[in-house]
Amino acid sequence: MKRAEILLIVSAFVAVACPAGEKTRLDAAVYGGAVDYKHSDIKDDAHVSGIYLYLGHGLNHLLEMEVDRLTIDYSNADVVRQWDLTTVYSHFGLWPWRLRLGAHAISGDDDVTDGAWTAFLGAHYQHEQTWGAGIDGYLTTYDQYPPSFLAQQVTVHAGMTLWRGWDHRVQGEVRGHWIHLDNDVGLGQKTFLSVEEHLTLLAGAWSLSGFMWQGEQAFAVRGDGFVVYSVAEEHTGVFGIALSRSLGRRDTLELRVSRETFRHLGLSSTVHADSISLLFRHTF
């Protein structure tokens, strides 16, 4: 099944599931960022930008869409450009359960990743505002890689409110990722495991988050399906912070910085990817 067909199926399902006559909420966000690759003989830097749309319909339906543009500058002067399109539908009609269905498509200059697509399903449980847990499954097909392969991923997560005050609270979350490739693409293994942690302080209009993960990842799906790492690299960890502020009732500004470690296919040296991004979100 082609990536366009996957996205059409998700869109058609949303059109059938969402009845007319209910109130809607529309949010839009724009963001941009840059990545600096240190100690890499292959990559110099990268730039990414995107547009995100959030459409809530009544109490039970949520549609999210995002379009991203990524440009990677290589040390040999090559430039690779890539477009990503993500569509996700969430259903809240079985509250406290949230059910998710989505797809992510890649189109770009890189022959081995052009045409790759990801389909995913998820179920999340939220107990009032105290704790929650969930599971998501992702299936990504890479038909152009030599050899072609499927990347399977299962992500489980659990989070809870650790402390609550008058106008502030502290939240924590842990995620576990299992990734399996049905072919060895040269990384020397087909199964990768990692653990991810988040700690967030919310105080008034401010939010400060620290995050990290450790273990091993390859061809990982992150950000609940909105980010797909489609290059043959073995990633071993990341740490970073995110600072956001509400600008009135309708606008939010977020700054995010992080450092990630990985190694290129066939090389043993460790590369550091230092990234910074800025996001602005508005509720209409």
CSV table of C-alpha atoms in Angstrom, one decimal:
chain,number,residue,atom,x,y,z
A,1,MET,CA,0.0,0.0,0.0
A,2,LYS,CA,1.4,3.4,-1.0
A,3,ARG,CA,1.9,6.2,1.5
A,4,ALA,CA,-0.7,8.4,-0.3
A,5,GLU,CA,-3.3,5.6,0.2
A,6,ILE,CA,-2.5,5.3,3.9
A,7,LEU,CA,-3.0,9.1,4.4
A,8,LEU,CA,-6.3,9.0,2.4
A,9,ILE,CA,-7.6,6.1,4.5
A,10,VAL,CA,-6.8,8.0,7.7
A,11,SER,CA,-8.5,11.2,6.3
A,12,ALA,CA,-11.6,9.3,5.1
A,13,PHE,CA,-11.9,7.6,8.5
A,14,VAL,CA,-11.8,11.0,10.2
A,15,ALA,CA,-14.5,12.4,7.9
A,16,VAL,CA,-16.8,9.5,8.7
A,17,ALA,CA,-16.1,9.6,12.5
A,18,CYS,CA,-16.6,13.3,13.0
A,19,PRO,CA,-20.3,14.4,13.0
A,20,ALA,CA,-21.3,17.8,11.9
A,21,GLY,CA,-22.7,20.5,14.3
A,22,GLU,CA,-20.2,20.2,17.1
A,23,LYS,CA,-17.8,22.9,18.3
A,24,THR,CA,-14.3,22.9,17.0
A,25,ARG,CA,-11.0,24.2,18.1
A,26,LEU,CA,-8.2,25.0,15.7
A,27,ASP,CA,-4.5,25.5,16.7
A,28,ALA,CA,-1.6,26.2,14.4
A,29,ALA,CA,2.1,26.1,15.1
A,30,VAL,CA,5.2,27.0,13.1
A,31,TYR,CA,8.7,26.0,14.0
A,32,GLY,CA,12.3,26.0,12.8
A,33,GLY,CA,15.5,24.5,14.0
A,34,ALA,CA,19.1,23.7,13.2
A,35,VAL,CA,21.5,20.8,13.9
A,36,ASP,CA,25.3,21.0,14.1
A,37,TYR,CA,27.1,17.6,13.7
A,38,LYS,CA,30.3,17.5,15.7
A,39,HIS,CA,33.1,14.9,15.0
A,40,SER,CA,31.3,13.7,11.8
A,41,ASP,CA,33.2,13.1,8.6
A,42,ILE,CA,29.9,12.7,6.7
A,43,LYS,CA,27.4,15.4,7.8
A,44,ASP,CA,28.1,19.1,8.4
A,45,ASP,CA,24.7,20.5,9.6
A,46,ALA,CA,21.0,20.4,9.0
A,47,HIS,CA,18.0,22.7,9.1
A,48,VAL,CA,14.3,21.8,9.6
A,49,SER,CA,11.1,23.8,9.5
A,50,GLY,CA,7.4,22.8,9.7
A,51,ILE,CA,3.8,23.6,10.1
A,52,TYR,CA,1.5,21.8,12.6
A,53,LEU,CA,-2.3,21.9,12.7
A,54,TYR,CA,-4.6,20.8,15.6
A,55,LEU,CA,-8.3,20.4,14.9
A,56,GLY,CA,-10.4,19.3,17.9
A,57,HIS,CA,-14.1,18.5,17.1
A,58,GLY,CA,-16.5,18.3,20.0
A,59,LEU,CA,-15.2,16.2,23.0
A,60,ASN,CA,-14.4,13.0,21.2
A,61,HIS,CA,-12.4,13.8,18.0
A,62,LEU,CA,-8.9,15.2,17.3
A,63,LEU,CA,-7.1,15.5,14.0
A,64,GLU,CA,-3.5,16.5,13.9
A,65,MET,CA,-1.4,17.2,10.7
A,66,GLU,CA,2.2,18.3,10.2
A,67,VAL,CA,4.3,19.1,7.2
A,68,ASP,CA,8.1,19.3,7.7
A,69,ARG,CA,11.0,20.2,5.5
A,70,LEU,CA,14.5,18.9,6.3
A,71,THR,CA,17.7,19.9,4.6
A,72,ILE,CA,21.0,18.1,5.4
A,73,ASP,CA,24.4,19.5,4.3
A,74,TYR,CA,27.0,16.8,3.8
A,75,SER,CA,30.8,17.1,4.0
A,76,ASN,CA,31.2,16.3,0.3
A,77,ALA,CA,29.0,19.3,-0.6
A,78,ASP,CA,26.0,17.2,-1.3
A,79,VAL,CA,22.6,18.5,-0.1
A,80,VAL,CA,19.7,16.2,0.7
A,81,ARG,CA,16.2,17.7,1.0
A,82,GLN,CA,13.3,15.8,2.5
A,83,TRP,CA,9.6,16.4,3.1
A,84,ASP,CA,7.6,14.7,5.8
A,85,LEU,CA,3.8,14.5,6.1
A,86,THR,CA,2.1,13.2,9.2
A,87,THR,CA,-1.7,12.7,9.9
A,88,VAL,CA,-3.0,11.4,13.2
A,89,TYR,CA,-6.6,10.9,14.4
A,90,SER,CA,-7.4,10.5,18.1
A,91,HIS,CA,-10.8,9.3,19.5
A,92,PHE,CA,-11.8,10.1,23.1
A,93,GLY,CA,-15.3,8.6,23.0
A,94,LEU,CA,-14.2,5.7,25.3
A,95,TRP,CA,-12.8,8.0,27.9
A,96,PRO,CA,-10.6,7.6,30.0
A,97,TRP,CA,-9.2,5.8,26.9
A,98,ARG,CA,-7.7,7.6,24.0
A,99,LEU,CA,-7.3,5.7,20.7
A,100,ARG,CA,-4.9,6.8,18.0
A,101,LEU,CA,-4.5,6.0,14.3
A,102,GLY,CA,-1.9,7.7,12.1
A,103,ALA,CA,0.5,7.6,9.2
A,104,HIS,CA,3.8,9.3,8.3
A,105,ALA,CA,5.1,9.6,4.7
A,106,ILE,CA,8.6,10.6,3.5
A,107,SER,CA,9.5,12.1,0.1
A,108,GLY,CA,13.0,13.4,-0.8
A,109,ASP,CA,16.2,13.4,-2.7
A,110,ASP,CA,17.6,10.3,-0.9
A,111,ASP,CA,16.8,7.3,-3.1
A,112,VAL,CA,16.8,4.8,-0.2
A,113,THR,CA,14.4,6.8,2.0
A,114,ASP,CA,12.2,8.3,-0.6
A,115,GLY,CA,8.8,6.6,-0.5
A,116,ALA,CA,9.2,5.2,3.1
A,117,TRP,CA,6.0,5.4,5.1
A,118,THR,CA,5.0,4.6,8.7
A,119,ALA,CA,1.6,3.4,9.9
A,120,PHE,CA,0.8,3.3,13.7
A,121,LEU,CA,-1.9,2.6,16.3
A,122,GLY,CA,-2.1,3.5,19.9
A,123,ALA,CA,-4.1,3.2,23.1
A,124,HIS,CA,-3.6,5.6,26.0
A,125,TYR,CA,-5.3,5.5,29.4
A,126,GLN,CA,-5.6,8.7,31.6
A,127,HIS,CA,-6.7,8.4,35.3
A,128,GLU,CA,-8.1,11.9,36.0
A,129,GLN,CA,-5.0,14.2,36.3
A,130,THR,CA,-2.9,12.0,38.4
A,131,TRP,CA,-1.4,9.3,36.2
A,132,GLY,CA,-1.6,7.8,32.8
A,133,ALA,CA,-0.1,4.9,30.6
A,134,GLY,CA,-0.2,3.8,27.1
A,135,ILE,CA,1.2,1.7,24.3
A,136,ASP,CA,1.9,2.5,20.6
A,137,GLY,CA,2.9,0.3,17.7
A,138,TYR,CA,4.7,1.5,14.6
A,139,LEU,CA,5.4,-0.3,11.3
A,140,THR,CA,7.7,1.4,8.8
A,141,THR,CA,8.5,0.1,5.4
A,142,TYR,CA,11.8,0.8,3.5
A,143,ASP,CA,11.3,-0.6,0.0
A,144,GLN,CA,14.4,1.1,-1.5
A,145,TYR,CA,17.0,0.1,1.0
A,146,PRO,CA,19.5,-2.7,-0.1
A,147,PRO,CA,18.0,-4.9,1.3
A,148,SER,CA,14.5,-3.7,1.7
A,149,PHE,CA,13.1,-4.2,5.2
A,150,LEU,CA,10.4,-3.5,7.8
A,151,ALA,CA,11.1,-1.6,11.0
A,152,GLN,CA,8.7,-2.6,13.8
A,153,GLN,CA,8.5,-0.6,17.0
A,154,VAL,CA,6.6,-0.9,20.2
A,155,THR,CA,6.6,2.0,22.7
A,156,VAL,CA,5.1,1.9,26.2
A,157,HIS,CA,4.9,4.8,28.5
A,158,ALA,CA,3.7,5.7,32.0
A,159,GLY,CA,3.5,9.1,33.7
A,160,MET,CA,2.2,10.7,36.8
A,161,THR,CA,1.9,14.0,38.7
A,162,LEU,CA,4.7,13.9,41.3
A,163,TRP,CA,3.8,17.0,43.2
A,164,ARG,CA,1.1,19.6,43.0
A,165,GLY,CA,0.9,23.1,44.5
A,166,TRP,CA,-1.5,26.1,44.1
A,167,ASP,CA,-0.4,27.2,40.6
A,168,HIS,CA,2.4,24.7,39.8
A,169,ARG,CA,3.1,21.0,39.6
A,170,VAL,CA,5.8,18.5,38.7
A,171,GLN,CA,5.2,15.7,36.3
A,172,GLY,CA,7.3,12.7,35.4
A,173,GLU,CA,7.1,10.2,32.5
A,174,VAL,CA,9.1,7.1,31.5
A,175,ARG,CA,9.0,5.5,28.1
A,176,GLY,CA,10.4,2.2,26.8
A,177,HIS,CA,11.2,1.5,23.2
A,178,TRP,CA,11.6,-1.8,21.4
A,179,ILE,CA,12.7,-1.7,17.8
A,180,HIS,CA,13.2,-4.7,15.5
A,181,LEU,CA,14.4,-4.8,11.8
A,182,ASP,CA,13.5,-7.8,9.8
A,183,ASN,CA,16.8,-7.5,7.9
A,184,ASP,CA,20.3,-6.5,9.1
A,185,VAL,CA,21.2,-3.4,7.1
A,186,GLY,CA,24.8,-3.3,8.2
A,187,LEU,CA,24.5,-2.2,11.9
A,188,GLY,CA,25.4,-5.7,13.2
A,189,GLN,CA,22.1,-6.3,15.0
A,190,LYS,CA,18.4,-6.2,14.3
A,191,THR,CA,16.9,-5.4,17.8
A,192,PHE,CA,17.4,-2.2,19.7
A,193,LEU,CA,16.2,-1.3,23.2
A,194,SER,CA,16.1,2.1,25.0
A,195,VAL,CA,14.5,3.9,27.9
A,196,GLU,CA,13.4,7.6,27.9
A,197,GLU,CA,12.7,9.9,30.9
A,198,HIS,CA,10.9,13.3,31.1
A,199,LEU,CA,10.6,15.6,34.1
A,200,THR,CA,8.5,18.7,33.8
A,201,LEU,CA,7.8,21.7,36.0
A,202,LEU,CA,4.7,23.7,35.2
A,203,ALA,CA,4.4,27.1,37.1
A,204,GLY,CA,1.9,29.7,36.0
A,205,ALA,CA,2.6,30.6,32.4
A,206,TRP,CA,6.0,28.8,32.3
A,207,SER,CA,6.9,25.2,31.6
A,208,LEU,CA,10.4,23.7,32.0
A,209,SER,CA,11.2,20.2,30.9
A,210,GLY,CA,14.3,18.0,31.1
A,211,PHE,CA,14.5,14.9,29.0
A,212,MET,CA,17.0,12.1,28.2
A,213,TRP,CA,17.1,8.6,26.8
A,214,GLN,CA,19.8,5.9,26.8
A,215,GLY,CA,20.2,2.6,25.1
A,216,GLU,CA,20.2,1.9,21.4
A,217,GLN,CA,17.9,3.1,18.6
A,218,ALA,CA,17.9,2.7,14.8
A,219,PHE,CA,15.2,3.8,12.4
A,220,ALA,CA,13.3,5.0,15.4
A,221,VAL,CA,9.9,6.7,15.4
A,222,ARG,CA,9.7,9.5,18.0
A,223,GLY,CA,7.3,12.3,19.0
A,224,ASP,CA,4.3,10.0,18.9
A,225,GLY,CA,4.7,9.4,15.2
A,226,PHE,CA,5.6,12.9,14.0
A,227,VAL,CA,9.4,12.2,13.7
A,228,VAL,CA,10.9,9.3,11.8
A,229,TYR,CA,14.7,8.7,11.8
A,230,SER,CA,15.1,7.1,8.3
A,231,VAL,CA,19.0,7.0,8.0
A,232,ALA,CA,21.1,3.9,8.8
A,233,GLU,CA,22.6,5.2,12.0
A,234,GLU,CA,22.9,3.7,15.5
A,235,HIS,CA,21.8,6.3,18.1
A,236,THR,CA,22.9,5.8,21.7
A,237,GLY,CA,21.4,8.6,23.7
A,238,VAL,CA,20.2,12.2,24.1
A,239,PHE,CA,19.7,14.8,26.7
A,240,GLY,CA,18.1,18.3,26.6
A,241,ILE,CA,15.7,20.9,28.0
A,242,ALA,CA,12.6,22.6,26.7
A,243,LEU,CA,11.4,26.0,28.0
A,244,SER,CA,7.9,27.3,27.0
A,245,ARG,CA,5.8,30.3,28.0
A,246,SER,CA,2.2,31.2,27.4
A,247,LEU,CA,1.8,34.6,25.8
A,248,GLY,CA,-1.7,35.4,26.9
A,249,ARG,CA,-4.5,32.9,26.5
A,250,ARG,CA,-3.9,32.0,22.8
A,251,ASP,CA,-0.2,32.0,22.1
A,252,THR,CA,2.7,29.8,23.3
A,253,LEU,CA,6.5,30.1,22.6
A,254,GLU,CA,8.8,27.2,23.1
A,255,LEU,CA,12.6,26.9,23.0
A,256,ARG,CA,14.3,23.4,22.8
A,257,VAL,CA,18.0,22.5,22.9
A,258,SER,CA,19.5,19.0,23.0
A,259,ARG,CA,22.6,16.9,22.3
A,260,GLU,CA,22.3,13.4,20.7
A,261,THR,CA,25.0,10.8,20.2
A,262,PHE,CA,25.2,8.3,17.3
A,263,ARG,CA,27.5,6.6,14.9
A,264,HIS,CA,27.3,6.4,11.2
A,265,LEU,CA,26.9,3.0,9.4
A,266,GLY,CA,30.3,1.4,9.1
A,267,LEU,CA,32.1,3.8,11.4
A,268,SER,CA,33.0,3.4,15.0
A,269,SER,CA,33.5,7.1,16.0
A,270,THR,CA,30.9,8.8,18.0
A,271,VAL,CA,29.1,11.9,16.5
A,272,HIS,CA,27.4,14.6,18.6
A,273,ALA,CA,24.4,16.3,17.1
A,274,ASP,CA,23.6,19.6,18.9
A,275,SER,CA,20.2,20.9,18.0
A,276,ILE,CA,18.2,24.0,18.8
A,277,SER,CA,14.6,24.8,17.8
A,278,LEU,CA,12.0,27.5,18.3
A,279,LEU,CA,8.2,26.9,18.1
A,280,PHE,CA,5.3,29.4,18.1
A,281,ARG,CA,1.7,28.1,18.6
A,282,HIS,CA,-1.6,30.1,18.2
A,283,THR,CA,-5.2,29.1,19.1
A,284,PHE,CA,-7.8,30.6,16.8
